[in-house]
């Protein structure tokens, strides 16, 4: 009697596995075929995480797609972290307003232009101005800085990453010459968003900002951390649904890394493997997307950025900020590349990227 029952159970289990296998196979085929995906499809795809065969298949297909659109090119973006003052209090972020231990700094217009000059000399043709949400830089000041950079370097693309602003501000920046804007949505799930941000912030506003940026003709970047506290496969499926809906030209996805002076100091860091898996999935979902192998990935794993490229990424963002201030832009603990001069940093990265079989290029690298 018992033996019979056990046999029956085993049969059911085998059937279950087979059925599960068919579902994921269908979802993977849809993703590779670039067909519209449902949330259930994404959940199937995510259920393949941890399975060597699915991971390998998605990685290979992602690399094929990147090659088709971009060859072996890796685009560089010179990152200028121009202020670490921030009026927000995102619970995961080291430069949040509530962190009284953060040593604050701001770059002057001259210092920002100095970073661009150095960057241009080194071959960068995209500058990214990133900072906390710092009211010191009024729209007028930003417009002045943007105009000056675009006047001096008309051959360069300018990316902004200044957080949430009004449509009007985004319009002014765009008219002044800004080409691109990075604003990670952080999570597309309401409850998860609440867990990561204070009540003064909202997912609805963040999403609205992204749609405003798109409407204004910015090449727009969204994205999320992997392994942020409270993240589940469900919330990740929501993130992928949102990326599919928004169709961003860029996507920033890197692991969460705890910062010692935040509410999440004791939380575990996100997983390198899951980040790589998501990079492959996103390359397949948005075939032409400009997808960085992030500094956070390189922080968690010494070969993180190379692995990111091997999973489907095609952008790196070396630091152009003055070495004096680099350590102060501390979003998370142990951030790499905070000690060397920009030139050294670039040289080291270029050597590594070329050794990994890619070609680091000096193009603007538009979408
Ligand atoms: N104020 C800008 C720039 C924020 S910093 C904005 O709101 O967009 C850039 C990105 O760093 C954030 O979007 C976030 O995803 C990431 N980040 C912040 N804290 C982090 C942490 N502890 N670990 C990993 N990434 C983090």
PDB file of N, CA and C in Angstrom, residues 230-265:
ATOM      1  N   UNK A 230      14.245  43.015   0.886  1.00  0.00           N
ATOM      2  CA  UNK A 230      12.828  42.842   0.573  1.00  0.00           C
ATOM      3  C   UNK A 230      12.565  42.444  -0.869  1.00  0.00           C
ATOM      4  N   UNK A 231      13.608  42.410  -1.695  1.00  0.00           N
ATOM      5  CA  UNK A 231      13.402  42.018  -3.091  1.00  0.00           C
ATOM      6  C   UNK A 231      13.068  40.525  -3.186  1.00  0.00           C
ATOM      7  N   UNK A 232      12.129  40.200  -4.061  1.00  0.00           N
ATOM      8  CA  UNK A 232      11.788  38.790  -4.285  1.00  0.00           C
ATOM      9  C   UNK A 232      11.740  38.562  -5.796  1.00  0.00           C
ATOM     10  N   UNK A 233      11.551  37.321  -6.196  1.00  0.00           N
ATOM     11  CA  UNK A 233      11.404  37.034  -7.629  1.00  0.00           C
ATOM     12  C   UNK A 233      10.166  37.752  -8.168  1.00  0.00           C
ATOM     13  N   UNK A 234       9.132  37.893  -7.307  1.00  0.00           N
ATOM     14  CA  UNK A 234       7.912  38.628  -7.702  1.00  0.00           C
ATOM     15  C   UNK A 234       8.238  40.095  -8.033  1.00  0.00           C
ATOM     16  N   UNK A 235       8.998  40.738  -7.138  1.00  0.00           N
ATOM     17  CA  UNK A 235       9.294  42.167  -7.380  1.00  0.00           C
ATOM     18  C   UNK A 235      10.209  42.291  -8.603  1.00  0.00           C
ATOM     19  N   UNK A 236      11.101  41.343  -8.784  1.00  0.00           N
ATOM     20  CA  UNK A 236      11.981  41.393  -9.971  1.00  0.00           C
ATOM     21  C   UNK A 236      11.169  41.216 -11.249  1.00  0.00           C
ATOM     22  N   UNK A 237      10.155  40.349 -11.185  1.00  0.00           N
ATOM     23  CA  UNK A 237       9.286  40.165 -12.368  1.00  0.00           C
ATOM     24  C   UNK A 237       8.582  41.495 -12.671  1.00  0.00           C
ATOM     25  N   UNK A 238       8.183  42.223 -11.620  1.00  0.00           N
ATOM     26  CA  UNK A 238       7.571  43.549 -11.814  1.00  0.00           C
ATOM     27  C   UNK A 238       8.575  44.500 -12.467  1.00  0.00           C
ATOM     28  N   UNK A 239       9.827  44.441 -12.007  1.00  0.00           N
ATOM     29  CA  UNK A 239      10.865  45.301 -12.600  1.00  0.00           C
ATOM     30  C   UNK A 239      11.004  45.024 -14.091  1.00  0.00           C
ATOM     31  N   UNK A 240      11.016  43.753 -14.440  1.00  0.00           N
ATOM     32  CA  UNK A 240      11.186  43.401 -15.853  1.00  0.00           C
ATOM     33  C   UNK A 240       9.962  43.842 -16.661  1.00  0.00           C
ATOM     34  N   UNK A 241       8.775  43.719 -16.070  1.00  0.00           N
ATOM     35  CA  UNK A 241       7.560  44.195 -16.747  1.00  0.00           C
ATOM     36  C   UNK A 241       7.662  45.702 -16.994  1.00  0.00           C
ATOM     37  N   UNK A 242       8.164  46.411 -15.982  1.00  0.00           N
ATOM     38  CA  UNK A 242       8.278  47.869 -16.123  1.00  0.00           C
ATOM     39  C   UNK A 242       9.293  48.226 -17.213  1.00  0.00           C
ATOM     40  N   UNK A 243      10.413  47.530 -17.236  1.00  0.00           N
ATOM     41  CA  UNK A 243      11.419  47.814 -18.269  1.00  0.00           C
ATOM     42  C   UNK A 243      10.836  47.546 -19.661  1.00  0.00           C
ATOM     43  N   UNK A 244      10.045  46.473 -19.747  1.00  0.00           N
ATOM     44  CA  UNK A 244       9.431  46.151 -21.033  1.00  0.00           C
ATOM     45  C   UNK A 244       8.471  47.265 -21.465  1.00  0.00           C
ATOM     46  N   UNK A 245       7.734  47.804 -20.484  1.00  0.00           N
ATOM     47  CA  UNK A 245       6.746  48.844 -20.782  1.00  0.00           C
ATOM     48  C   UNK A 245       7.440  50.164 -21.154  1.00  0.00           C
ATOM     49  N   UNK A 246       8.455  50.536 -20.388  1.00  0.00           N
ATOM     50  CA  UNK A 246       9.129  51.824 -20.588  1.00  0.00           C
ATOM     51  C   UNK A 246      10.024  51.830 -21.818  1.00  0.00           C
ATOM     52  N   UNK A 247      10.581  50.678 -22.147  1.00  0.00           N
ATOM     53  CA  UNK A 247      11.541  50.587 -23.255  1.00  0.00           C
ATOM     54  C   UNK A 247      12.660  51.626 -23.116  1.00  0.00           C
ATOM     55  N   UNK A 248      13.414  51.581 -22.019  1.00  0.00           N
ATOM     56  CA  UNK A 248      14.495  52.553 -21.847  1.00  0.00           C
ATOM     57  C   UNK A 248      15.644  52.265 -22.814  1.00  0.00           C
ATOM     58  N   UNK A 249      16.394  53.315 -23.130  1.00  0.00           N
ATOM     59  CA  UNK A 249      17.553  53.153 -24.011  1.00  0.00           C
ATOM     60  C   UNK A 249      18.758  52.631 -23.219  1.00  0.00           C
ATOM     61  N   UNK A 250      18.708  52.825 -21.888  1.00  0.00           N
ATOM     62  CA  UNK A 250      19.809  52.372 -21.027  1.00  0.00           C
ATOM     63  C   UNK A 250      19.189  51.677 -19.813  1.00  0.00           C
ATOM     64  N   UNK A 251      19.932  50.753 -19.222  1.00  0.00           N
ATOM     65  CA  UNK A 251      19.435  50.115 -17.998  1.00  0.00           C
ATOM     66  C   UNK A 251      20.603  49.913 -17.045  1.00  0.00           C
ATOM     67  N   UNK A 252      20.426  50.365 -15.814  1.00  0.00           N
ATOM     68  CA  UNK A 252      21.478  50.209 -14.806  1.00  0.00           C
ATOM     69  C   UNK A 252      21.056  49.163 -13.792  1.00  0.00           C
ATOM     70  N   UNK A 253      21.803  48.073 -13.747  1.00  0.00           N
ATOM     71  CA  UNK A 253      21.481  47.007 -12.804  1.00  0.00           C
ATOM     72  C   UNK A 253      22.760  46.543 -12.127  1.00  0.00           C
ATOM     73  N   UNK A 254      22.817  46.763 -10.818  1.00  0.00           N
ATOM     74  CA  UNK A 254      24.004  46.329 -10.073  1.00  0.00           C
ATOM     75  C   UNK A 254      23.570  45.789  -8.726  1.00  0.00           C
ATOM     76  N   UNK A 255      24.445  45.047  -8.063  1.00  0.00           N
ATOM     77  CA  UNK A 255      24.060  44.476  -6.773  1.00  0.00           C
ATOM     78  C   UNK A 255      23.930  45.540  -5.684  1.00  0.00           C
ATOM     79  N   UNK A 256      22.990  45.349  -4.781  1.00  0.00           N
ATOM     80  CA  UNK A 256      22.914  46.150  -3.562  1.00  0.00           C
ATOM     81  C   UNK A 256      24.124  45.789  -2.699  1.00  0.00           C
ATOM     82  N   UNK A 257      24.756  46.810  -2.125  1.00  0.00           N
ATOM     83  CA  UNK A 257      25.869  46.572  -1.189  1.00  0.00           C
ATOM     84  C   UNK A 257      25.588  47.415   0.046  1.00  0.00           C
ATOM     85  N   UNK A 258      25.572  46.818   1.232  1.00  0.00           N
ATOM     86  CA  UNK A 258      25.216  47.607   2.408  1.00  0.00           C
ATOM     87  C   UNK A 258      26.248  48.701   2.706  1.00  0.00           C
ATOM     88  N   UNK A 259      25.749  49.793   3.247  1.00  0.00           N
ATOM     89  CA  UNK A 259      26.623  50.868   3.709  1.00  0.00           C
ATOM     90  C   UNK A 259      26.512  50.902   5.234  1.00  0.00           C
ATOM     91  N   UNK A 260      27.639  51.033   5.909  1.00  0.00           N
ATOM     92  CA  UNK A 260      27.645  50.883   7.369  1.00  0.00           C
ATOM     93  C   UNK A 260      26.829  51.935   8.120  1.00  0.00           C
ATOM     94  N   UNK A 261      26.563  53.090   7.496  1.00  0.00           N
ATOM     95  CA  UNK A 261      25.808  54.132   8.198  1.00  0.00           C
ATOM     96  C   UNK A 261      24.360  54.230   7.732  1.00  0.00           C
ATOM     97  N   UNK A 262      23.789  53.138   7.251  1.00  0.00           N
ATOM     98  CA  UNK A 262      22.389  53.170   6.804  1.00  0.00           C
ATOM     99  C   UNK A 262      21.564  52.161   7.605  1.00  0.00           C
ATOM    100  N   UNK A 263      20.253  52.229   7.425  1.00  0.00           N
ATOM    101  CA  UNK A 263      19.339  51.295   8.103  1.00  0.00           C
ATOM    102  C   UNK A 263      19.618  49.859   7.686  1.00  0.00           C
ATOM    103  N   UNK A 264      20.204  49.689   6.507  1.00  0.00           N
ATOM    104  CA  UNK A 264      20.424  48.341   5.988  1.00  0.00           C
ATOM    105  C   UNK A 264      21.871  47.870   6.168  1.00  0.00           C
ATOM    106  N   UNK A 265      22.549  48.456   7.152  1.00  0.00           N
ATOM    107  CA  UNK A 265      23.961  48.123   7.380  1.00  0.00           C
ATOM    108  C   UNK A 265      24.170  46.620   7.567  1.00  0.00           C
TER     109      UNK A 265
END
